[in-house]
Amino acid sequence: MQIEHFLGKRLGLEGGRLRQLLDIAHARRCRRGDVIFQRDKICNSLGYIVNGALRTYCVMESGQEISFLLQVNGDFFGDYESYLTGARSRFIIEAMMDTEVLLFDKSDLDRLIDSDIFWLRFSRTIPDVCFLEAKRRIEDLLFFGPEERYDRLLNKMPEIVQKIPLKYISSYLGITPQSLSRIRKRIIN
Amino acid sequence: MQIEHFLGKRLGLEGGRLRQLLDIAHARRCRRGDVIFQRDKICNSLGYIVNGALRTYCVMESGQEISFLLQVNGDFFGDYESYLTGARSRFIIEAMMDTEVLLFDKSDLDRLIDSDIFWLRFSRTIPDVCFLEAKRRIEDLLFFGPEERYDRLLNKMPEIVQKIPLKYISSYLGITPQSLSRIRKRIIN
DNA sequence: CGCCAGGTTGAAGCGCTTCAACGTCTGTGG
DNA sequence: CCACAGACGTTGAAGCGCTTCAACCTGGCG
């Protein structure tokens, strides 16, 4: 099946091992606008996007919403800091369109990891992936200006950028919706 | 001894376990300006700063140097992406003042990790720490403006910021040296 | 002494922000 | 079926902050 294939490829798993992992997965469908994870909760599961798009965002004191992450098919989601440390999360995760996800509960993952040294070795993959993604984001913010960042985002997720509200994208890029609107206009030429 | 104490506390290690780790450490002293790690190499060791300060930076095509990380006593350093993936690094690591470090070779760490399930469990600590640091940096860049970022850096490493060249700090903050100079002037009031 | 790197300061410019108004689309209720 | 509200995007005008270019100052060092 497709899901297995993509998830397995992403994680370097196959056959029985992949099946073992899928055994503890919970499938869930969300509608556009559904909140998958609430602020001030402790994140006790990690997720994988089968189909759709999510945003992980933070509401600032001013009331302004800032997109911390925009994620699509094949991406993992969840506030990994809260998952790791057990601290309450400041983030909200919301579906930007109808979305199917697989959820893995921390308790199930921990049990799996304890069950077999294979999974103990495997468990490093999670923070490794999180770190690499985070590093890319830093490089994006540090090495490029707003316009270049938008360009790179377009390359990274071309179909999605056209479909989701502009304001989610602008705060992800660290600019105002108006600025992004003008950048778009500029780029058309 | 002090070093052991701090390193152990940072990693949650003590007694025999801490000694095991220190057994594979190589101490090294560097002078201000020494390059500890060279661009285009593969990073095959991780380091711990006993005393001093390092910067991890990238030279852009324009020739401009951008500080990716500024690190001080008690911080870990190394291009963890290159360490993980085996890819050539685009970063250079340089001592900003006379600095003592402990180096841990990947081959020794891998051997340690394979020797005992304790160390296999422990090995997740490394990417976890890297991820949490990276996440802080993203939040800094995304949630705050240049002036606030400088303020937060002052709180994070107050002694060091006074001692190292302004241009290293400004590129870490994502601004020009001139702008940082003016921000400093503004803040004195 | 004079050079050089690092820092400061001034002036001009550009890009993003802010505030505000208007256009467009969609869904809802009269 | 139309009218209207609300969300979203666009556009204009004014302002602010960072950038750029350039000049100058300062301290360290050969």
Short mmCIF file of C-alpha atoms (C1' of nucleotides) in Angstrom, two decimals:
data_model
loop_
_atom_site.label_atom_id
_atom_site.label_comp_id
_atom_site.label_asym_id
_atom_site.label_seq_id
_atom_site.Cartn_x
_atom_site.Cartn_y
_atom_site.Cartn_z
CA MET A 1 0.00 0.00 0.00
CA GLN A 2 1.03 3.57 -0.58
CA ILE A 3 1.08 4.93 2.95
CA GLU A 4 3.30 2.16 4.16
CA HIS A 5 5.58 2.65 1.24
CA PHE A 6 6.14 6.37 1.78
CA LEU A 7 6.38 6.21 5.55
CA GLY A 8 8.71 3.24 5.35
CA LYS A 9 10.93 4.94 2.81
CA ARG A 10 11.07 8.09 4.87
CA LEU A 11 12.15 6.18 7.97
CA GLY A 12 14.22 3.46 6.32
CA LEU A 13 11.89 0.70 7.47
CA GLU A 14 10.40 -2.26 5.62
CA GLY A 15 8.58 -5.54 6.00
CA GLY A 16 7.92 -6.69 9.53
CA ARG A 17 9.47 -3.66 11.16
CA LEU A 18 7.25 -1.30 9.23
CA ARG A 19 4.23 -3.41 10.13
CA GLN A 20 5.20 -3.30 13.80
CA LEU A 21 5.23 0.47 13.66
CA LEU A 22 1.94 0.69 11.80
CA ASP A 23 0.39 -1.56 14.45
CA ILE A 24 0.60 1.24 16.99
CA ALA A 25 -0.57 3.97 14.60
CA HIS A 26 -3.99 5.57 14.92
CA ALA A 27 -5.43 6.94 11.72
CA ARG A 28 -7.37 10.18 11.97
CA ARG A 29 -9.17 12.39 9.51
CA CYS A 30 -9.49 16.12 10.11
CA ARG A 31 -11.50 18.77 8.37
CA ARG A 32 -10.14 22.13 7.32
CA GLY A 33 -9.92 24.28 10.42
CA ASP A 34 -9.82 21.44 12.95
CA VAL A 35 -7.45 21.95 15.84
CA ILE A 36 -5.36 18.79 16.19
CA PHE A 37 -3.31 19.94 19.14
CA GLN A 38 -4.15 22.58 21.75
CA ARG A 39 -1.96 25.16 23.42
CA ASP A 40 -1.00 24.50 27.07
CA LYS A 41 -1.35 20.76 26.64
CA ILE A 42 1.54 18.36 26.88
CA CYS A 43 2.33 16.78 23.55
CA ASN A 44 2.18 13.03 24.06
CA SER A 45 2.04 11.86 20.51
CA LEU A 46 3.85 12.38 17.24
CA GLY A 47 2.11 12.45 13.90
CA TYR A 48 2.70 11.76 10.25
CA ILE A 49 0.76 13.51 7.50
CA VAL A 50 -0.60 11.03 4.97
CA ASN A 51 -2.45 13.63 2.99
CA GLY A 52 -3.21 17.31 3.49
CA ALA A 53 -1.50 20.23 5.22
CA LEU A 54 -1.08 21.46 8.78
CA ARG A 55 0.25 24.57 10.41
CA THR A 56 1.89 24.75 13.82
CA TYR A 57 1.50 28.25 15.17
CA CYS A 58 1.89 30.41 18.22
CA VAL A 59 -0.38 33.23 19.39
CA MET A 60 1.72 36.16 20.62
CA GLU A 61 0.72 38.45 23.47
CA SER A 62 -0.34 41.03 20.90
CA GLY A 63 -2.84 38.53 19.54
CA GLN A 64 -0.82 38.05 16.39
CA GLU A 65 -0.54 34.49 15.12
CA ILE A 66 2.87 33.33 13.91
CA SER A 67 3.24 30.16 11.84
CA PHE A 68 6.13 28.19 13.25
CA LEU A 69 5.80 25.38 10.74
CA LEU A 70 3.84 24.64 7.58
CA GLN A 71 3.73 20.93 6.86
CA VAL A 72 2.39 18.71 4.11
CA ASN A 73 2.21 15.11 2.90
CA GLY A 74 5.07 13.05 4.24
CA ASP A 75 6.03 15.44 7.04
CA PHE A 76 6.04 14.62 10.74
CA PHE A 77 4.37 16.95 13.16
CA GLY A 78 3.89 17.57 16.86
CA ASP A 79 5.62 19.86 19.36
CA TYR A 80 8.69 17.72 19.81
CA GLU A 81 10.03 19.95 22.58
CA SER A 82 6.93 19.33 24.67
CA TYR A 83 7.05 15.65 23.73
CA LEU A 84 10.66 15.45 24.93
CA THR A 85 10.56 17.52 28.06
CA GLY A 86 6.96 17.07 29.13
CA ALA A 87 6.52 20.85 29.29
CA ARG A 88 3.26 22.49 28.27
CA SER A 89 3.28 23.59 24.66
CA ARG A 90 2.79 27.13 23.47
CA PHE A 91 1.82 25.90 20.03
CA ILE A 92 -1.43 25.06 18.31
CA ILE A 93 -1.63 22.64 15.42
CA GLU A 94 -4.44 23.12 12.94
CA ALA A 95 -5.49 21.57 9.64
CA MET A 96 -5.29 24.04 6.75
CA MET A 97 -7.32 21.67 4.57
CA ASP A 98 -8.95 18.27 4.95
CA THR A 99 -6.13 16.09 6.18
CA GLU A 100 -5.40 12.46 7.03
CA VAL A 101 -2.79 11.74 9.67
CA LEU A 102 -1.29 8.84 11.52
CA LEU A 103 -0.79 9.38 15.26
CA PHE A 104 1.72 7.54 17.41
CA ASP A 105 1.22 7.78 21.15
CA LYS A 106 4.29 8.34 23.25
CA SER A 107 3.37 5.45 25.54
CA ASP A 108 3.13 3.08 22.58
CA LEU A 109 6.37 4.34 21.08
CA ASP A 110 8.16 4.03 24.41
CA ARG A 111 6.89 0.50 24.78
CA LEU A 112 8.04 -0.34 21.28
CA ILE A 113 11.46 1.19 21.94
CA ASP A 114 11.83 -0.81 25.13
CA SER A 115 10.75 -4.03 23.45
CA ASP A 116 13.70 -4.49 21.16
CA ILE A 117 17.16 -3.04 20.68
CA PHE A 118 16.30 -2.48 17.01
CA TRP A 119 13.72 0.09 18.02
CA LEU A 120 16.04 1.59 20.57
CA ARG A 121 18.54 2.25 17.80
CA PHE A 122 15.76 3.47 15.58
CA SER A 123 14.53 5.96 18.16
CA ARG A 124 17.39 8.30 17.35
CA THR A 125 15.88 8.87 13.94
CA ILE A 126 13.14 11.03 15.41
CA PRO A 127 15.26 13.75 17.02
CA ASP A 128 17.69 13.55 14.11
CA VAL A 129 14.93 14.37 11.65
CA CYS A 130 13.62 17.14 13.89
CA PHE A 131 17.07 18.64 14.18
CA LEU A 132 17.75 18.63 10.46
CA GLU A 133 14.43 20.33 9.75
CA ALA A 134 15.09 22.93 12.40
CA LYS A 135 18.54 23.63 10.99
CA ARG A 136 17.11 24.23 7.51
CA ARG A 137 14.69 26.72 8.96
CA ILE A 138 17.44 28.63 10.75
CA GLU A 139 19.48 28.79 7.57
CA ASP A 140 16.43 30.08 5.74
CA LEU A 141 15.83 32.83 8.26
CA LEU A 142 19.48 33.78 8.63
CA PHE A 143 20.84 33.54 5.10
CA PHE A 144 17.92 34.85 3.07
CA GLY A 145 15.67 37.87 2.91
CA PRO A 146 11.85 37.72 2.81
CA GLU A 147 11.60 37.59 -0.97
CA GLU A 148 14.16 34.80 -1.35
CA ARG A 149 12.48 32.90 1.47
CA TYR A 150 9.17 33.03 -0.37
CA ASP A 151 10.87 31.80 -3.50
CA ARG A 152 12.36 28.86 -1.66
CA LEU A 153 9.04 28.04 -0.06
CA LEU A 154 7.44 28.04 -3.51
CA ASN A 155 10.00 25.48 -4.64
CA LYS A 156 9.54 23.39 -1.53
CA MET A 157 5.75 23.13 -1.62
CA PRO A 158 4.46 24.60 -4.88
CA GLU A 159 0.94 23.17 -4.91
CA ILE A 160 0.18 23.98 -1.30
CA VAL A 161 1.33 27.59 -1.32
CA GLN A 162 -1.37 28.40 -3.87
CA LYS A 163 -4.10 26.80 -1.78
CA ILE A 164 -3.62 28.05 1.73
CA PRO A 165 -4.43 31.52 3.07
CA LEU A 166 -1.75 34.09 2.45
CA LYS A 167 -1.59 35.21 6.07
CA TYR A 168 -0.41 31.80 7.23
CA ILE A 169 2.44 31.95 4.77
CA SER A 170 3.43 35.54 5.54
CA SER A 171 3.87 34.91 9.25
CA TYR A 172 5.86 31.79 8.43
CA LEU A 173 8.20 34.00 6.41
CA GLY A 174 8.37 36.58 9.18
CA ILE A 175 6.58 39.38 7.31
CA THR A 176 3.11 40.97 7.12
CA PRO A 177 0.37 39.76 4.76
CA GLN A 178 0.58 43.06 2.89
CA SER A 179 4.29 42.63 2.23
CA LEU A 180 3.78 39.12 0.93
CA SER A 181 1.01 40.36 -1.33
CA ARG A 182 3.41 42.90 -2.83
CA ILE A 183 6.21 40.36 -3.13
CA ARG A 184 3.87 38.10 -5.09
CA LYS A 185 2.96 40.96 -7.39
CA ARG A 186 6.64 41.75 -7.94
CA ILE A 187 7.51 38.13 -8.72
CA ILE A 188 4.86 37.69 -11.43
CA ASN A 189 6.85 40.01 -13.69
CA MET B 1 37.04 18.16 39.51
CA GLN B 2 35.19 21.04 37.90
CA ILE B 3 35.08 19.98 34.28
CA GLU B 4 33.69 16.60 35.13
CA HIS B 5 31.14 18.17 37.38
CA PHE B 6 29.76 20.56 34.79
CA LEU B 7 29.87 18.17 31.88
CA GLY B 8 28.28 15.44 33.99
CA LYS B 9 25.53 17.73 35.19
CA ARG B 10 24.83 18.90 31.66
CA LEU B 11 24.46 15.33 30.43
CA GLY B 12 22.96 13.73 33.51
CA LEU B 13 25.98 11.48 34.04
CA GLU B 14 27.97 10.66 37.16
CA GLY B 15 30.56 8.34 38.67
CA GLY B 16 31.74 5.51 36.47
CA ARG B 17 29.64 6.51 33.48
CA LEU B 18 31.06 9.99 33.44
CA ARG B 19 34.58 8.55 33.75
CA GLN B 20 33.87 6.24 30.79
CA LEU B 21 32.95 9.21 28.67
CA LEU B 22 35.94 11.26 29.75
CA ASP B 23 38.18 8.33 28.86
CA ILE B 24 37.51 8.91 25.19
CA ALA B 25 37.80 12.72 25.38
CA HIS B 26 40.77 14.56 23.90
CA ALA B 27 41.58 17.87 25.54
CA ARG B 28 42.71 20.66 23.26
CA ARG B 29 43.74 24.25 23.76
CA CYS B 30 43.21 26.83 21.05
CA ARG B 31 44.41 30.40 20.71
CA ARG B 32 42.20 33.26 19.68
CA GLY B 33 41.71 33.04 15.92
CA ASP B 34 42.51 29.33 15.59
CA VAL B 35 40.30 27.44 13.18
CA ILE B 36 39.07 24.31 14.93
CA PHE B 37 37.03 22.97 12.05
CA GLN B 38 37.42 23.65 8.34
CA ARG B 39 34.82 24.16 5.64
CA ASP B 40 34.33 21.27 3.18
CA LYS B 41 35.52 18.70 5.71
CA ILE B 42 33.31 16.03 7.19
CA CYS B 43 32.66 16.61 10.85
CA ASN B 44 33.75 13.45 12.64
CA SER B 45 33.87 14.66 16.18
CA LEU B 46 31.74 16.58 18.64
CA GLY B 47 33.15 19.03 21.13
CA TYR B 48 32.45 20.51 24.53
CA ILE B 49 33.70 23.95 25.53
CA VAL B 50 35.42 23.86 28.90
CA ASN B 51 36.42 27.48 28.81
CA GLY B 52 36.35 30.18 26.17
CA ALA B 53 34.14 31.00 23.20
CA LEU B 54 33.70 29.75 19.64
CA ARG B 55 31.82 30.87 16.60
CA THR B 56 30.44 28.60 13.89
CA TYR B 57 30.10 30.60 10.71
CA CYS B 58 29.45 30.37 7.02
CA VAL B 59 31.05 32.38 4.22
CA MET B 60 28.43 33.42 1.68
CA GLU B 61 29.07 33.76 -2.05
CA SER B 62 29.28 37.52 -1.60
CA GLY B 63 32.19 36.98 0.78
CA GLN B 64 30.09 37.99 3.75
CA GLU B 65 30.60 35.93 6.91
CA ILE B 66 27.48 34.95 8.84
CA SER B 67 27.71 33.63 12.39
CA PHE B 68 25.49 30.61 12.66
CA LEU B 69 26.27 29.98 16.33
CA LEU B 70 28.10 31.75 19.13
CA GLN B 71 29.03 29.35 21.89
CA VAL B 72 30.64 29.58 25.30
CA ASN B 73 31.57 27.55 28.38
CA GLY B 74 29.39 24.50 28.77
CA ASP B 75 28.13 24.46 25.18
CA PHE B 76 28.58 21.63 22.71
CA PHE B 77 29.84 22.40 19.24
CA GLY B 78 30.44 20.80 15.87
CA ASP B 79 28.42 20.67 12.67
CA TYR B 80 25.99 18.04 13.82
CA GLU B 81 24.38 17.80 10.37
CA SER B 82 27.69 16.82 8.82
CA TYR B 83 28.38 14.50 11.77
CA LEU B 84 25.04 12.79 11.20
CA THR B 85 24.88 12.55 7.45
CA GLY B 86 28.56 12.43 6.57
CA ALA B 87 28.10 15.34 4.16
CA ARG B 88 30.78 18.00 3.74
CA SER B 89 30.22 20.96 6.00
CA ARG B 90 29.76 24.52 4.81
CA PHE B 91 30.72 25.84 8.23
CA ILE B 92 33.94 26.97 9.83
CA ILE B 93 34.47 26.87 13.58
CA GLU B 94 36.89 29.36 15.05
CA ALA B 95 38.02 30.36 18.54
CA MET B 96 37.02 33.94 19.41
CA MET B 97 39.38 33.88 22.39
CA ASP B 98 41.80 31.41 23.96
CA THR B 99 39.66 28.35 24.49
CA GLU B 100 39.88 24.88 26.04
CA VAL B 101 37.73 22.15 24.56
CA LEU B 102 37.12 18.45 24.91
CA LEU B 103 36.80 16.55 21.63
CA PHE B 104 34.95 13.27 21.20
CA ASP B 105 35.68 11.34 18.02
CA LYS B 106 32.74 9.80 16.26
CA SER B 107 34.51 6.44 16.05
CA ASP B 108 35.06 6.42 19.81
CA LEU B 109 31.52 7.53 20.52
CA ASP B 110 30.12 4.89 18.18
CA ARG B 111 32.21 2.24 19.87
CA LEU B 112 31.01 3.41 23.29
CA ILE B 113 27.40 3.39 22.12
CA ASP B 114 27.76 -0.14 20.78
CA SER B 115 29.44 -1.39 23.94
CA ASP B 116 26.52 -1.06 26.31
CA ILE B 117 22.80 -0.47 26.11
CA PHE B 118 23.19 2.33 28.64
CA TRP B 119 25.17 4.32 26.11
CA LEU B 120 22.76 3.43 23.34
CA ARG B 121 19.97 4.96 25.38
CA PHE B 122 22.18 7.90 26.21
CA SER B 123 23.00 8.56 22.56
CA ARG B 124 19.61 10.18 22.04
CA THR B 125 20.67 12.99 24.33
CA ILE B 126 22.93 14.42 21.65
CA PRO B 127 20.36 15.06 18.92
CA ASP B 128 17.82 16.07 21.56
CA VAL B 129 20.10 18.80 22.83
CA CYS B 130 20.91 19.91 19.30
CA PHE B 131 17.22 20.09 18.43
CA LEU B 132 16.27 22.13 21.48
CA GLU B 133 19.03 24.63 20.79
CA ALA B 134 17.99 24.91 17.17
CA LYS B 135 14.38 25.47 18.16
CA ARG B 136 15.34 28.33 20.49
CA ARG B 137 17.22 29.96 17.66
CA ILE B 138 14.22 29.72 15.32
CA GLU B 139 11.97 31.25 17.94
CA ASP B 140 14.48 34.04 18.41
CA LEU B 141 14.60 34.81 14.70
CA LEU B 142 10.88 34.46 14.13
CA PHE B 143 9.33 36.03 17.22
CA PHE B 144 11.67 38.94 17.87
CA GLY B 145 13.14 41.89 16.02
CA PRO B 146 16.86 42.74 15.89
CA GLU B 147 16.84 44.94 19.01
CA GLU B 148 15.00 42.38 21.13
CA ARG B 149 17.30 39.67 19.86
CA TYR B 150 20.34 41.64 21.00
CA ASP B 151 18.74 42.12 24.39
CA ARG B 152 18.13 38.40 24.73
CA LEU B 153 21.68 37.62 23.68
CA LEU B 154 22.96 40.03 26.32
CA ASN B 155 20.99 38.12 28.95
CA LYS B 156 22.18 34.77 27.64
CA MET B 157 25.90 35.54 27.55
CA PRO B 158 26.54 38.91 29.22
CA GLU B 159 30.31 38.67 29.81
CA ILE B 160 31.12 37.34 26.36
CA VAL B 161 29.16 39.87 24.33
CA GLN B 162 31.38 42.64 25.68
CA LYS B 163 34.58 40.82 24.74
CA ILE B 164 34.08 39.60 21.19
CA PRO B 165 34.15 41.67 18.00
CA LEU B 166 30.88 43.39 17.20
CA LYS B 167 30.74 42.08 13.65
CA TYR B 168 30.51 38.48 14.83
CA ILE B 169 27.51 39.38 16.95
CA SER B 170 25.77 41.45 14.30
CA SER B 171 25.78 38.67 11.73
CA TYR B 172 24.52 36.27 14.38
CA LEU B 173 21.59 38.63 14.89
CA GLY B 174 21.03 38.95 11.15
CA ILE B 175 21.95 42.65 10.87
CA THR B 176 24.90 44.80 9.81
CA PRO B 177 27.66 45.91 12.19
CA GLN B 178 26.52 49.51 11.79
CA SER B 179 22.98 48.67 12.87
CA LEU B 180 24.22 46.85 15.94
CA SER B 181 26.43 49.79 16.82
CA ARG B 182 23.37 52.08 16.72
CA ILE B 183 21.25 49.60 18.68
CA ARG B 184 23.91 49.58 21.40
CA LYS B 185 23.94 53.34 21.50
CA ARG B 186 20.14 53.40 21.79
CA ILE B 187 20.11 50.86 24.61
CA ILE B 188 22.60 52.72 26.81
CA ASN B 189 19.95 55.37 27.44
"C1'" DC C 1 55.34 56.94 13.27
"C1'" DG C 2 52.04 55.15 10.43
"C1'" DC C 3 49.29 51.33 9.19
"C1'" DC C 4 45.28 48.52 9.90
"C1'" DA C 5 41.29 46.45 11.96
"C1'" DG C 6 37.38 47.49 14.46
"C1'" DG C 7 33.96 50.65 15.77
"C1'" DT C 8 31.21 54.94 15.28
"C1'" DT C 9 28.69 58.36 12.91
"C1'" DG C 10 26.27 60.83 9.10
"C1'" DA C 11 23.38 60.95 4.93
"C1'" DA C 12 20.62 58.84 1.52
"C1'" DG C 13 17.81 55.03 0.05
"C1'" DC C 14 15.02 50.96 0.11
"C1'" DG C 15 11.93 47.63 1.93
"C1'" DC C 16 8.94 46.28 5.27
"C1'" DT C 17 5.30 48.01 8.48
"C1'" DT C 18 1.27 50.37 9.68
"C1'" DC C 19 -3.14 52.29 8.99
"C1'" DA C 20 -6.77 52.65 6.12
"C1'" DA C 21 -9.78 51.95 2.31
"C1'" DC C 22 -11.60 49.22 -1.14
"C1'" DG C 23 -12.48 44.90 -4.00
"C1'" DT C 24 -13.81 40.07 -4.20
"C1'" DC C 25 -15.66 35.83 -2.96
"C1'" DT C 26 -18.49 32.82 -0.13
"C1'" DG C 27 -21.95 31.44 2.73
"C1'" DT C 28 -26.10 32.70 5.22
"C1'" DG C 29 -30.56 34.50 6.35
"C1'" DG C 30 -34.44 37.37 5.06
"C1'" DC D 1 -33.13 34.88 -5.08
"C1'" DC D 2 -31.05 38.68 -3.51
"C1'" DA D 3 -28.74 41.25 0.24
"C1'" DC D 4 -25.40 41.43 3.42
"C1'" DA D 5 -21.75 40.12 6.60
"C1'" DG D 6 -17.32 38.39 7.17
"C1'" DA D 7 -12.93 36.69 5.71
"C1'" DC D 8 -9.33 37.43 2.65
"C1'" DG D 9 -6.54 39.88 -0.42
"C1'" DT D 10 -4.97 44.13 -2.67
"C1'" DT D 11 -3.58 48.74 -2.95
"C1'" DG D 12 -2.16 53.48 -1.50
"C1'" DA D 13 0.26 56.68 1.55
"C1'" DA D 14 3.18 57.71 5.31
"C1'" DG D 15 6.73 56.29 8.48
"C1'" DC D 16 10.46 53.81 10.57
"C1'" DG D 17 14.38 50.91 10.79
"C1'" DC D 18 17.84 48.60 8.67
"C1'" DT D 19 21.19 48.96 4.77
"C1'" DT D 20 24.63 51.08 2.11
"C1'" DC D 21 28.34 54.06 1.21
"C1'" DA D 22 31.54 56.90 3.04
"C1'" DA D 23 34.22 59.42 6.30
"C1'" DC D 24 36.42 59.52 10.53
"C1'" DC D 25 38.09 57.99 15.12
"C1'" DT D 26 40.55 54.95 18.16
"C1'" DG D 27 43.78 51.56 19.93
"C1'" DG D 28 47.17 47.97 18.96
"C1'" DC D 29 51.30 46.71 16.74
"C1'" DG D 30 55.17 46.38 13.60
#
